[in-house]
mmCIF file of C-alpha atoms and ligand atoms in Angstrom:
data_model
loop_
_atom_site.group_PDB
_atom_site.id
_atom_site.type_symbol
_atom_site.label_atom_id
_atom_site.label_comp_id
_atom_site.label_asym_id
_atom_site.label_seq_id
_atom_site.Cartn_x
_atom_site.Cartn_y
_atom_site.Cartn_z
ATOM 1 C CA UNK A 476 -112.469 -134.134 -57.699
ATOM 2 C CA UNK A 477 -109.498 -136.161 -57.817
ATOM 3 C CA UNK A 478 -106.589 -136.636 -55.648
ATOM 4 C CA UNK A 479 -103.639 -138.133 -57.646
ATOM 5 C CA UNK A 480 -105.731 -139.263 -60.164
ATOM 6 C CA UNK A 481 -108.435 -140.725 -57.766
ATOM 7 C CA UNK A 482 -111.626 -139.521 -57.847
ATOM 8 C CA UNK A 483 -113.028 -138.537 -54.446
ATOM 9 C CA UNK A 484 -115.546 -137.017 -52.619
ATOM 10 C CA UNK A 485 -115.439 -135.230 -48.726
ATOM 11 C CA UNK A 486 -117.516 -137.979 -47.015
ATOM 12 C CA UNK A 487 -118.744 -141.491 -48.943
ATOM 13 C CA UNK A 488 -120.220 -144.971 -47.288
ATOM 14 C CA UNK A 489 -118.025 -146.946 -46.187
ATOM 15 C CA UNK A 490 -117.419 -150.422 -48.081
ATOM 16 C CA UNK A 491 -119.210 -152.133 -44.971
ATOM 17 C CA UNK A 492 -122.605 -150.476 -45.826
ATOM 18 C CA UNK A 493 -122.795 -149.193 -42.062
ATOM 19 C CA UNK A 494 -120.475 -146.704 -41.388
ATOM 20 C CA UNK A 495 -118.953 -143.432 -43.653
ATOM 21 C CA UNK A 496 -115.568 -142.509 -44.371
ATOM 22 C CA UNK A 497 -114.255 -138.973 -44.442
ATOM 23 C CA UNK A 498 -110.975 -137.318 -45.205
ATOM 24 C CA UNK A 499 -109.395 -136.305 -42.361
ATOM 25 C CA UNK A 500 -109.096 -132.543 -43.156
ATOM 26 C CA UNK A 501 -106.999 -131.718 -39.425
ATOM 27 C CA UNK A 502 -104.211 -133.464 -41.278
ATOM 28 C CA UNK A 503 -104.328 -131.702 -44.498
ATOM 29 C CA UNK A 504 -102.327 -130.273 -46.632
ATOM 30 C CA UNK A 505 -99.237 -132.437 -45.302
ATOM 31 C CA UNK A 506 -101.072 -135.662 -44.893
ATOM 32 C CA UNK A 507 -104.018 -137.090 -47.334
ATOM 33 C CA UNK A 508 -105.999 -139.663 -44.872
ATOM 34 C CA UNK A 509 -109.252 -141.327 -44.374
ATOM 35 C CA UNK A 510 -110.932 -141.927 -41.378
ATOM 36 C CA UNK A 511 -114.307 -144.098 -40.961
ATOM 37 C CA UNK A 512 -116.965 -142.784 -38.426
ATOM 38 C CA UNK A 513 -119.060 -145.762 -37.285
ATOM 39 C CA UNK A 514 -120.935 -144.439 -34.208
ATOM 40 C CA UNK A 515 -122.802 -141.227 -33.918
ATOM 41 C CA UNK A 516 -120.599 -140.038 -30.834
ATOM 42 C CA UNK A 517 -117.707 -140.629 -33.874
ATOM 43 C CA UNK A 518 -119.389 -138.277 -35.879
ATOM 44 C CA UNK A 519 -120.146 -135.818 -33.409
ATOM 45 C CA UNK A 520 -116.238 -135.262 -32.294
ATOM 46 C CA UNK A 521 -115.476 -135.309 -36.068
ATOM 47 C CA UNK A 522 -117.526 -132.037 -36.635
ATOM 48 C CA UNK A 523 -116.213 -130.233 -33.267
ATOM 49 C CA UNK A 524 -112.709 -131.122 -33.893
ATOM 50 C CA UNK A 525 -113.333 -130.050 -37.274
ATOM 51 C CA UNK A 526 -112.048 -133.467 -39.116
ATOM 52 C CA UNK A 527 -115.013 -132.467 -41.242
ATOM 53 C CA UNK A 528 -116.259 -128.871 -41.302
ATOM 54 C CA UNK A 529 -117.288 -126.574 -43.973
ATOM 55 C CA UNK A 530 -120.958 -125.864 -44.293
ATOM 56 C CA UNK A 531 -122.266 -128.523 -46.918
ATOM 57 C CA UNK A 532 -120.402 -131.239 -45.202
ATOM 58 C CA UNK A 533 -121.164 -131.101 -41.592
ATOM 59 C CA UNK A 534 -124.862 -130.741 -42.562
ATOM 60 C CA UNK A 535 -124.365 -134.216 -44.713
ATOM 61 C CA UNK A 536 -122.005 -135.953 -42.128
ATOM 62 C CA UNK A 537 -124.618 -134.988 -39.514
ATOM 63 C CA UNK A 538 -127.486 -137.168 -41.211
ATOM 64 C CA UNK A 539 -124.867 -139.470 -42.025
ATOM 65 C CA UNK A 540 -124.544 -139.160 -37.702
ATOM 66 C CA UNK A 541 -128.103 -139.323 -37.628
ATOM 67 C CA UNK A 542 -128.374 -142.502 -39.522
ATOM 68 C CA UNK A 543 -125.528 -144.430 -37.676
ATOM 69 C CA UNK A 544 -127.399 -142.944 -33.604
ATOM 70 C CA UNK A 545 -130.615 -144.965 -34.912
ATOM 71 C CA UNK A 546 -128.715 -147.769 -34.846
ATOM 72 C CA UNK A 547 -128.214 -147.991 -31.350
ATOM 73 C CA UNK A 548 -132.082 -146.580 -30.833
ATOM 74 C CA UNK A 549 -134.161 -145.813 -33.088
ATOM 75 C CA UNK A 550 -137.459 -145.087 -30.958
ATOM 76 C CA UNK A 551 -139.029 -141.480 -31.365
ATOM 77 C CA UNK A 552 -136.772 -140.317 -28.441
ATOM 78 C CA UNK A 553 -133.680 -141.939 -29.745
ATOM 79 C CA UNK A 554 -134.566 -139.769 -33.168
ATOM 80 C CA UNK A 555 -135.208 -136.296 -30.838
ATOM 81 C CA UNK A 556 -131.873 -137.248 -28.624
ATOM 82 C CA UNK A 557 -129.492 -137.732 -31.616
ATOM 83 C CA UNK A 558 -130.577 -134.382 -33.254
ATOM 84 C CA UNK A 559 -130.368 -132.325 -30.489
ATOM 85 C CA UNK A 560 -126.719 -133.959 -30.172
ATOM 86 C CA UNK A 561 -125.728 -133.926 -33.686
ATOM 87 C CA UNK A 562 -126.842 -130.745 -33.642
ATOM 88 C CA UNK A 563 -125.082 -129.352 -30.307
ATOM 89 C CA UNK A 564 -121.766 -129.873 -32.491
ATOM 90 C CA UNK A 565 -121.268 -126.394 -34.383
ATOM 91 C CA UNK A 566 -123.980 -123.517 -33.873
ATOM 92 C CA UNK A 567 -123.420 -121.361 -36.896
ATOM 93 C CA UNK A 568 -123.620 -123.573 -40.158
ATOM 94 C CA UNK A 569 -127.616 -123.848 -40.560
ATOM 95 C CA UNK A 570 -126.826 -126.845 -42.927
ATOM 96 C CA UNK A 571 -126.187 -129.237 -40.097
ATOM 97 C CA UNK A 572 -129.994 -128.440 -38.513
ATOM 98 C CA UNK A 573 -131.207 -128.531 -42.412
ATOM 99 C CA UNK A 574 -129.702 -131.985 -42.905
ATOM 100 C CA UNK A 575 -131.070 -133.234 -39.206
ATOM 101 C CA UNK A 576 -134.409 -131.545 -39.770
ATOM 102 C CA UNK A 577 -134.798 -133.124 -43.164
ATOM 103 C CA UNK A 578 -134.094 -136.180 -42.285
ATOM 104 C CA UNK A 579 -135.624 -136.752 -38.996
ATOM 105 C CA UNK A 580 -139.220 -134.941 -40.823
ATOM 106 C CA UNK A 581 -139.267 -137.892 -42.526
ATOM 107 C CA UNK A 582 -138.129 -140.602 -39.902
ATOM 108 C CA UNK A 583 -141.349 -140.435 -38.168
ATOM 109 C CA UNK A 584 -143.661 -142.275 -41.013
ATOM 110 C CA UNK A 585 -140.894 -144.958 -41.192
ATOM 111 C CA UNK A 586 -140.950 -148.085 -39.384
ATOM 112 C CA UNK A 587 -138.630 -147.784 -36.485
ATOM 113 C CA UNK A 588 -136.720 -151.146 -37.198
ATOM 114 C CA UNK A 589 -135.907 -149.724 -41.012
ATOM 115 C CA UNK A 590 -135.345 -146.473 -39.656
ATOM 116 C CA UNK A 591 -131.738 -146.789 -39.643
ATOM 117 C CA UNK A 592 -131.015 -147.729 -43.311
ATOM 118 C CA UNK A 593 -134.049 -144.941 -44.182
ATOM 119 C CA UNK A 594 -131.746 -142.456 -42.368
ATOM 120 C CA UNK A 595 -128.600 -143.347 -44.055
ATOM 121 C CA UNK A 596 -130.318 -143.636 -47.700
ATOM 122 C CA UNK A 597 -131.593 -140.737 -46.990
ATOM 123 C CA UNK A 598 -128.488 -138.604 -45.708
ATOM 124 C CA UNK A 599 -126.773 -140.117 -49.227
ATOM 125 C CA UNK A 600 -129.320 -138.386 -51.229
ATOM 126 C CA UNK A 601 -128.402 -135.081 -49.407
ATOM 127 C CA UNK A 602 -124.786 -135.872 -50.357
ATOM 128 C CA UNK A 603 -126.003 -135.983 -54.281
ATOM 129 C CA UNK A 604 -128.245 -133.218 -54.328
ATOM 130 C CA UNK A 605 -125.266 -131.233 -52.612
ATOM 131 C CA UNK A 606 -122.908 -132.148 -55.355
ATOM 132 C CA UNK A 607 -125.476 -131.209 -58.144
ATOM 133 C CA UNK A 608 -126.255 -128.023 -56.194
ATOM 134 C CA UNK A 609 -122.526 -127.118 -56.087
ATOM 135 C CA UNK A 610 -121.774 -127.810 -59.751
ATOM 136 C CA UNK A 611 -124.724 -125.935 -60.671
ATOM 137 C CA UNK A 612 -123.626 -122.933 -59.202
ATOM 138 C CA UNK A 613 -119.893 -123.362 -60.605
ATOM 139 C CA UNK A 614 -121.863 -123.563 -63.960
ATOM 140 C CA UNK A 615 -123.602 -120.345 -62.737
ATOM 141 C CA UNK A 616 -120.107 -118.864 -61.482
ATOM 142 C CA UNK A 617 -118.234 -119.434 -64.510
ATOM 143 C CA UNK A 618 -120.058 -117.248 -66.740
ATOM 144 C CA UNK A 619 -119.172 -114.342 -64.273
ATOM 145 C CA UNK A 620 -115.295 -115.054 -65.062
ATOM 146 C CA UNK A 621 -115.536 -115.466 -68.417
ATOM 147 C CA UNK A 622 -117.696 -112.564 -69.131
ATOM 148 C CA UNK A 623 -114.867 -110.357 -66.715
ATOM 149 C CA UNK A 624 -111.946 -112.306 -68.832
ATOM 150 C CA UNK A 625 -114.111 -111.453 -72.085
ATOM 151 C CA UNK A 626 -113.661 -107.773 -70.894
ATOM 152 C CA UNK A 627 -110.086 -107.659 -69.798
ATOM 153 C CA UNK A 628 -108.326 -109.896 -72.218
ATOM 154 C CA UNK A 629 -106.263 -111.431 -69.251
ATOM 155 C CA UNK A 630 -106.500 -113.716 -66.333
ATOM 156 C CA UNK A 631 -108.899 -113.352 -63.891
ATOM 157 C CA UNK A 632 -107.759 -112.473 -60.544
ATOM 158 C CA UNK A 633 -109.840 -114.000 -57.610
ATOM 159 C CA UNK A 634 -109.660 -113.432 -53.946
ATOM 160 C CA UNK A 635 -111.323 -115.975 -51.670
ATOM 161 C CA UNK A 636 -111.394 -116.465 -47.906
ATOM 162 C CA UNK A 637 -111.449 -119.880 -45.846
ATOM 163 C CA UNK A 638 -112.036 -122.691 -47.468
ATOM 164 C CA UNK A 639 -115.009 -122.951 -49.758
ATOM 165 C CA UNK A 640 -113.990 -125.473 -52.017
ATOM 166 C CA UNK A 641 -114.857 -129.616 -52.216
ATOM 167 C CA UNK A 642 -113.210 -130.518 -49.269
ATOM 168 C CA UNK A 643 -116.121 -128.143 -47.639
ATOM 169 C CA UNK A 644 -118.905 -129.741 -49.199
ATOM 170 C CA UNK A 645 -119.203 -133.169 -51.232
ATOM 171 C CA UNK A 646 -118.066 -132.594 -54.275
ATOM 172 C CA UNK A 647 -116.767 -129.349 -56.251
ATOM 173 C CA UNK A 648 -116.906 -126.726 -53.487
ATOM 174 C CA UNK A 649 -119.308 -123.020 -53.837
ATOM 175 C CA UNK A 650 -116.912 -120.466 -53.756
ATOM 176 C CA UNK A 651 -114.317 -122.791 -55.779
ATOM 177 C CA UNK A 652 -117.093 -124.172 -57.990
ATOM 178 C CA UNK A 653 -117.050 -121.489 -60.263
ATOM 179 C CA UNK A 654 -113.531 -121.379 -60.207
ATOM 180 C CA UNK A 655 -112.690 -125.259 -61.008
ATOM 181 C CA UNK A 656 -115.652 -125.340 -64.125
ATOM 182 C CA UNK A 657 -114.451 -122.012 -65.450
ATOM 183 C CA UNK A 658 -110.811 -123.367 -65.270
ATOM 184 C CA UNK A 659 -111.582 -126.616 -66.986
ATOM 185 C CA UNK A 660 -113.271 -124.817 -69.748
ATOM 186 C CA UNK A 661 -109.879 -123.109 -70.725
ATOM 187 C CA UNK A 662 -110.581 -118.833 -69.186
ATOM 188 C CA UNK A 663 -107.262 -117.859 -67.045
ATOM 189 C CA UNK A 664 -108.090 -117.400 -63.145
ATOM 190 C CA UNK A 665 -105.875 -116.669 -60.815
ATOM 191 C CA UNK A 666 -107.047 -117.172 -56.851
ATOM 192 C CA UNK A 667 -105.565 -115.129 -54.190
ATOM 193 C CA UNK A 668 -105.883 -117.765 -50.691
ATOM 194 C CA UNK A 669 -106.453 -116.118 -47.881
ATOM 195 C CA UNK A 670 -104.358 -118.326 -45.511
ATOM 196 C CA UNK A 671 -107.736 -117.249 -42.583
ATOM 197 C CA UNK A 672 -106.411 -117.444 -39.518
ATOM 198 C CA UNK A 673 -106.581 -118.506 -36.915
ATOM 199 C CA UNK A 674 -107.249 -122.422 -38.448
ATOM 200 C CA UNK A 675 -105.521 -121.735 -41.798
ATOM 201 C CA UNK A 676 -108.242 -123.336 -43.994
ATOM 202 C CA UNK A 677 -107.119 -120.749 -47.024
ATOM 203 C CA UNK A 678 -103.328 -121.791 -46.566
ATOM 204 C CA UNK A 679 -104.007 -125.657 -45.988
ATOM 205 C CA UNK A 680 -106.833 -126.575 -47.565
ATOM 206 C CA UNK A 681 -107.483 -124.375 -50.654
ATOM 207 C CA UNK A 682 -104.363 -124.301 -51.432
ATOM 208 C CA UNK A 683 -104.337 -128.036 -51.162
ATOM 209 C CA UNK A 684 -107.543 -127.999 -53.274
ATOM 210 C CA UNK A 685 -105.960 -125.675 -55.982
ATOM 211 C CA UNK A 686 -102.497 -127.487 -56.786
ATOM 212 C CA UNK A 687 -104.373 -130.655 -56.918
ATOM 213 C CA UNK A 688 -106.450 -129.542 -59.602
ATOM 214 C CA UNK A 689 -103.575 -127.136 -61.227
ATOM 215 C CA UNK A 690 -105.608 -123.818 -60.638
ATOM 216 C CA UNK A 691 -102.849 -120.774 -60.417
ATOM 217 C CA UNK A 692 -102.917 -119.495 -57.007
ATOM 218 C CA UNK A 693 -101.373 -117.239 -54.347
ATOM 219 C CA UNK A 694 -101.470 -117.969 -50.866
ATOM 220 C CA UNK A 695 -101.519 -114.287 -48.951
ATOM 221 C CA UNK A 696 -101.870 -112.739 -45.675
ATOM 222 C CA UNK A 697 -104.974 -112.060 -44.407
ATOM 223 C CA UNK A 698 -103.844 -108.401 -43.910
ATOM 224 C CA UNK A 699 -102.979 -108.496 -47.707
ATOM 225 C CA UNK A 700 -106.430 -108.053 -49.354
ATOM 226 C CA UNK A 701 -106.868 -104.613 -48.834
ATOM 227 C CA UNK A 702 -103.731 -103.705 -50.442
ATOM 228 C CA UNK A 703 -104.057 -106.107 -53.122
ATOM 229 C CA UNK A 704 -107.738 -104.553 -53.973
ATOM 230 C CA UNK A 705 -106.030 -100.638 -54.009
ATOM 231 C CA UNK A 706 -103.391 -101.653 -56.502
ATOM 232 C CA UNK A 707 -105.894 -103.363 -59.026
ATOM 233 C CA UNK A 708 -104.827 -106.670 -58.520
ATOM 234 C CA UNK A 709 -108.127 -108.784 -57.594
ATOM 235 C CA UNK A 710 -110.750 -108.627 -60.242
ATOM 236 C CA UNK A 711 -113.607 -109.755 -57.642
ATOM 237 C CA UNK A 712 -113.955 -111.618 -54.307
ATOM 238 C CA UNK A 713 -116.070 -114.970 -54.081
ATOM 239 C CA UNK A 714 -116.712 -116.358 -51.127
ATOM 240 C CA UNK A 715 -119.057 -119.246 -49.480
ATOM 241 C CA UNK A 716 -121.500 -118.433 -46.657
ATOM 242 C CA UNK A 717 -122.284 -120.872 -43.738
ATOM 243 C CA UNK A 718 -125.845 -119.104 -42.871
ATOM 244 C CA UNK A 719 -127.809 -116.570 -44.525
ATOM 245 C CA UNK A 720 -130.766 -114.754 -44.099
ATOM 246 C CA UNK A 721 -133.887 -114.429 -46.242
ATOM 247 C CA UNK A 722 -132.669 -110.906 -46.810
ATOM 248 C CA UNK A 723 -129.011 -111.194 -48.175
ATOM 249 C CA UNK A 724 -127.132 -111.256 -44.980
ATOM 250 C CA UNK A 725 -124.045 -113.734 -45.188
ATOM 251 C CA UNK A 726 -121.928 -115.186 -42.196
ATOM 252 C CA UNK A 727 -118.760 -116.607 -42.912
ATOM 253 C CA UNK A 728 -115.935 -117.416 -41.757
ATOM 254 C CA UNK A 729 -114.291 -114.342 -39.589
ATOM 255 C CA UNK A 730 -112.765 -112.110 -41.381
ATOM 256 C CA UNK A 731 -114.655 -112.237 -44.808
ATOM 257 C CA UNK A 732 -116.874 -109.086 -43.906
ATOM 258 C CA UNK A 733 -113.380 -107.158 -43.992
ATOM 259 C CA UNK A 734 -112.613 -108.401 -46.963
ATOM 260 C CA UNK A 735 -116.233 -107.165 -48.650
ATOM 261 C CA UNK A 736 -115.524 -103.621 -46.695
ATOM 262 C CA UNK A 737 -112.567 -103.617 -49.143
ATOM 263 C CA UNK A 738 -113.852 -104.655 -51.702
ATOM 264 C CA UNK A 739 -117.049 -101.805 -51.418
ATOM 265 C CA UNK A 740 -114.130 -98.822 -51.137
ATOM 266 C CA UNK A 741 -112.496 -100.398 -54.346
ATOM 267 C CA UNK A 742 -115.768 -101.075 -56.717
ATOM 268 C CA UNK A 743 -114.649 -104.530 -56.928
ATOM 269 C CA UNK A 744 -117.391 -107.403 -57.191
ATOM 270 C CA UNK A 745 -118.017 -109.525 -54.098
ATOM 271 C CA UNK A 746 -120.266 -112.479 -54.453
ATOM 272 C CA UNK A 747 -120.655 -114.962 -51.877
ATOM 273 C CA UNK A 748 -121.858 -118.671 -53.636
ATOM 274 C CA UNK A 749 -124.244 -120.699 -51.761
ATOM 275 C CA UNK A 750 -127.144 -123.313 -51.887
ATOM 276 C CA UNK A 751 -130.315 -123.077 -50.977
ATOM 277 C CA UNK A 752 -129.326 -125.055 -47.583
ATOM 278 C CA UNK A 753 -127.213 -122.063 -46.296
ATOM 279 C CA UNK A 754 -130.626 -119.696 -46.655
ATOM 280 C CA UNK A 755 -132.596 -119.197 -43.249
ATOM 281 C CA UNK A 756 -135.522 -118.150 -44.005
ATOM 282 C CA UNK A 757 -136.645 -117.622 -40.443
ATOM 283 C CA UNK A 758 -134.614 -114.836 -39.985
ATOM 284 C CA UNK A 759 -134.165 -111.033 -41.308
ATOM 285 C CA UNK A 760 -131.010 -109.167 -39.797
ATOM 286 C CA UNK A 761 -127.712 -111.906 -39.736
ATOM 287 C CA UNK A 762 -125.795 -109.301 -37.335
ATOM 288 C CA UNK A 763 -128.456 -109.489 -34.809
ATOM 289 C CA UNK A 764 -129.917 -112.782 -35.722
ATOM 290 C CA UNK A 765 -126.860 -115.289 -36.154
ATOM 291 C CA UNK A 766 -125.374 -117.064 -33.633
ATOM 292 C CA UNK A 767 -121.410 -116.917 -34.080
ATOM 293 C CA UNK A 768 -119.562 -119.967 -32.773
ATOM 294 C CA UNK A 769 -116.938 -118.894 -30.303
ATOM 295 C CA UNK A 770 -114.023 -121.543 -30.153
ATOM 296 C CA UNK A 771 -111.102 -122.509 -27.989
ATOM 297 C CA UNK A 772 -108.473 -119.784 -27.973
ATOM 298 C CA UNK A 773 -105.853 -122.409 -28.068
ATOM 299 C CA UNK A 774 -106.672 -121.876 -31.945
ATOM 300 C CA UNK A 775 -105.437 -118.139 -31.696
ATOM 301 C CA UNK A 776 -102.462 -119.026 -29.152
ATOM 302 C CA UNK A 777 -100.893 -121.922 -30.427
ATOM 303 C CA UNK A 778 -99.888 -122.915 -34.366
ATOM 304 C CA UNK A 779 -99.488 -126.436 -35.565
ATOM 305 C CA UNK A 780 -97.582 -127.139 -38.521
ATOM 306 C CA UNK A 781 -94.740 -129.241 -39.825
ATOM 307 C CA UNK A 782 -90.983 -129.210 -39.295
ATOM 308 C CA UNK A 783 -88.257 -129.116 -41.311
ATOM 309 C CA UNK A 784 -87.517 -132.954 -40.240
ATOM 310 C CA UNK A 785 -91.061 -134.285 -41.353
ATOM 311 C CA UNK A 786 -92.665 -134.589 -37.506
ATOM 312 C CA UNK A 787 -95.177 -132.069 -36.251
ATOM 313 C CA UNK A 788 -95.526 -129.945 -33.789
ATOM 314 C CA UNK A 789 -97.384 -127.038 -32.053
ATOM 315 C CA UNK A 790 -96.075 -123.604 -31.035
ATOM 316 C CA UNK A 791 -97.273 -121.049 -28.554
ATOM 317 C CA UNK A 792 -97.317 -117.499 -30.762
ATOM 318 C CA UNK A 793 -99.107 -115.353 -28.244
ATOM 319 C CA UNK A 794 -97.905 -113.823 -25.017
ATOM 320 C CA UNK A 795 -98.192 -116.864 -22.422
ATOM 321 C CA UNK A 796 -100.938 -115.370 -20.201
ATOM 322 C CA UNK A 797 -102.623 -112.901 -22.527
ATOM 323 C CA UNK A 798 -106.121 -113.630 -22.633
ATOM 324 C CA UNK A 799 -107.158 -114.711 -26.372
ATOM 325 C CA UNK A 800 -111.066 -114.543 -28.155
ATOM 326 C CA UNK A 801 -111.509 -116.520 -31.183
ATOM 327 C CA UNK A 802 -115.001 -115.710 -33.152
ATOM 328 C CA UNK A 803 -115.394 -118.186 -36.031
ATOM 329 C CA UNK A 804 -117.645 -116.093 -37.908
ATOM 330 C CA UNK A 805 -119.007 -112.725 -38.593
ATOM 331 C CA UNK A 806 -121.611 -111.216 -40.569
ATOM 332 C CA UNK A 807 -121.123 -109.091 -44.139
ATOM 333 C CA UNK A 808 -124.575 -107.045 -44.458
ATOM 334 C CA UNK A 809 -126.152 -107.752 -48.269
ATOM 335 C CA UNK A 810 -125.566 -104.332 -48.927
ATOM 336 C CA UNK A 811 -121.723 -104.977 -49.454
ATOM 337 C CA UNK A 812 -122.742 -108.227 -51.776
ATOM 338 C CA UNK A 813 -123.015 -107.784 -55.247
ATOM 339 C CA UNK A 814 -124.893 -110.946 -55.423
ATOM 340 C CA UNK A 815 -125.629 -114.273 -54.543
ATOM 341 C CA UNK A 816 -124.775 -117.213 -56.558
ATOM 342 C CA UNK A 817 -126.498 -120.110 -56.260
ATOM 343 C CA UNK A 818 -127.750 -123.717 -57.770
ATOM 344 C CA UNK A 819 -130.703 -121.821 -59.309
ATOM 345 C CA UNK A 820 -128.896 -118.685 -61.313
ATOM 346 C CA UNK A 821 -127.735 -115.375 -59.281
ATOM 347 C CA UNK A 822 -129.375 -113.637 -56.915
ATOM 348 C CA UNK A 823 -129.547 -109.660 -55.794
ATOM 349 C CA UNK A 824 -128.596 -109.831 -52.266
ATOM 350 C CA UNK A 825 -132.313 -108.728 -50.716
ATOM 351 C CA UNK A 826 -134.910 -110.540 -49.813
ATOM 352 C CA UNK A 827 -136.673 -109.995 -52.811
ATOM 353 C CA UNK A 828 -133.612 -111.175 -55.240
ATOM 354 C CA UNK A 829 -133.858 -114.630 -53.375
ATOM 355 C CA UNK A 830 -137.225 -114.909 -53.750
ATOM 356 C CA UNK A 831 -137.193 -114.118 -57.310
ATOM 357 C CA UNK A 832 -134.924 -117.147 -57.348
ATOM 358 C CA UNK A 833 -137.052 -119.485 -54.767
ATOM 359 C CA UNK A 834 -140.872 -118.163 -55.348
ATOM 360 C CA UNK A 835 -141.689 -121.537 -53.358
ATOM 361 C CA UNK A 836 -140.872 -119.012 -50.262
ATOM 362 C CA UNK A 837 -142.681 -116.200 -50.966
ATOM 363 C CA UNK A 838 -145.983 -118.077 -49.566
ATOM 364 C CA UNK A 839 -144.114 -118.414 -45.992
ATOM 365 C CA UNK A 840 -142.541 -114.741 -46.063
HETATM 366 O O1 LIG B 1255 -115.300 -123.862 -39.405
HETATM 367 P P1 LIG B 1255 -115.074 -123.922 -40.971
HETATM 368 O O2 LIG B 1255 -114.056 -123.857 -41.785
HETATM 369 O O3 LIG B 1255 -116.361 -125.006 -41.089
HETATM 370 O O4 LIG B 1255 -115.673 -123.137 -41.806
HETATM 371 C C1 LIG B 1255 -115.902 -122.769 -43.050
HETATM 372 C C2 LIG B 1255 -116.264 -121.343 -44.007
HETATM 373 O O5 LIG B 1255 -116.532 -120.467 -43.633
HETATM 374 C C3 LIG B 1255 -116.516 -121.524 -45.316
HETATM 375 O O6 LIG B 1255 -115.979 -120.571 -46.078
HETATM 376 C C4 LIG B 1255 -118.064 -121.938 -45.252
HETATM 377 O O7 LIG B 1255 -118.702 -123.081 -45.221
HETATM 378 C C5 LIG B 1255 -118.406 -122.127 -47.131
HETATM 379 S S1 LIG B 1255 -119.928 -123.375 -47.688
HETATM 380 C C6 LIG B 1255 -118.469 -124.215 -48.424
#
């Protein structure tokens, strides 16, 4: 995707060939800054503090982090320690664990002196594959938008939650990829963007992306979605996922479940867009089995933003002393999901639906 006419990926190798560059997402939407990550510790810190975030992107970042860790210690024990350190940074998105396991499994057969370079190249391959997958998700999802546009004969209104755009992946995004592909093909699409408290990934990041790409959109308070659905102002919802069970339950940013309930009540299609790396084939019951990240309560009790004079400030918004809780994700059961848009096509949100798209998993099921 382009920023001021220049194409960017959310993560890419630095000119030195041994460190990586990322877009600092804690500075958006007011400042576009690149950050160089030169050590595994720096990558771990960037994931924890959400300089990089979004399920596919933290997977790729972790893979690069592993390569940087091996530059310091490429022994078998070094691989184990690096994987443990990086896997511990964020618990919900399975892409992180998936990417680390993929690189680590291949590393054992590589001589120690070549491991860091091998892992760096493998991280690059994961990044390239993610771009391909996300673009394919865009192509499959755009057909849904184009069909709806043909039926209704007017611009299509999509509601999305959090940021599942190119900033959350390497390029294109998951939930936003169909919107970009449809928009670029001339299908008129307007996006209602949930602000997504407490960290405001919708207001800050999704709105930034859509602005940069020229996609018509409106930011709404998280609580406005149900009302707009009742008024017929939303044609469909598309969100991303951080972990999807083999049975089609999806775990995404906190508040997604409430949107799915409202969509169900109003008979509005609710789609979830995700690449294969987000499916955890070992899990069946998302509500019981997916670990939900509990983040710092300060994300709820405080807000950071830009002042009229251009400076930045963090302010307190909760009654001082009141306890706060900050679960970062929730699970939407498969029964509330109309379809799962993957790089291979659109699946029913069920074990059979997913296995029909990924028949190679049948043996393991
Ligand atoms: O806490 P975050 O910002 O990493 O959460 C991201 C999301 O929940 C996205 O919707 C998700 O990763 C979708 S996949 C691009």
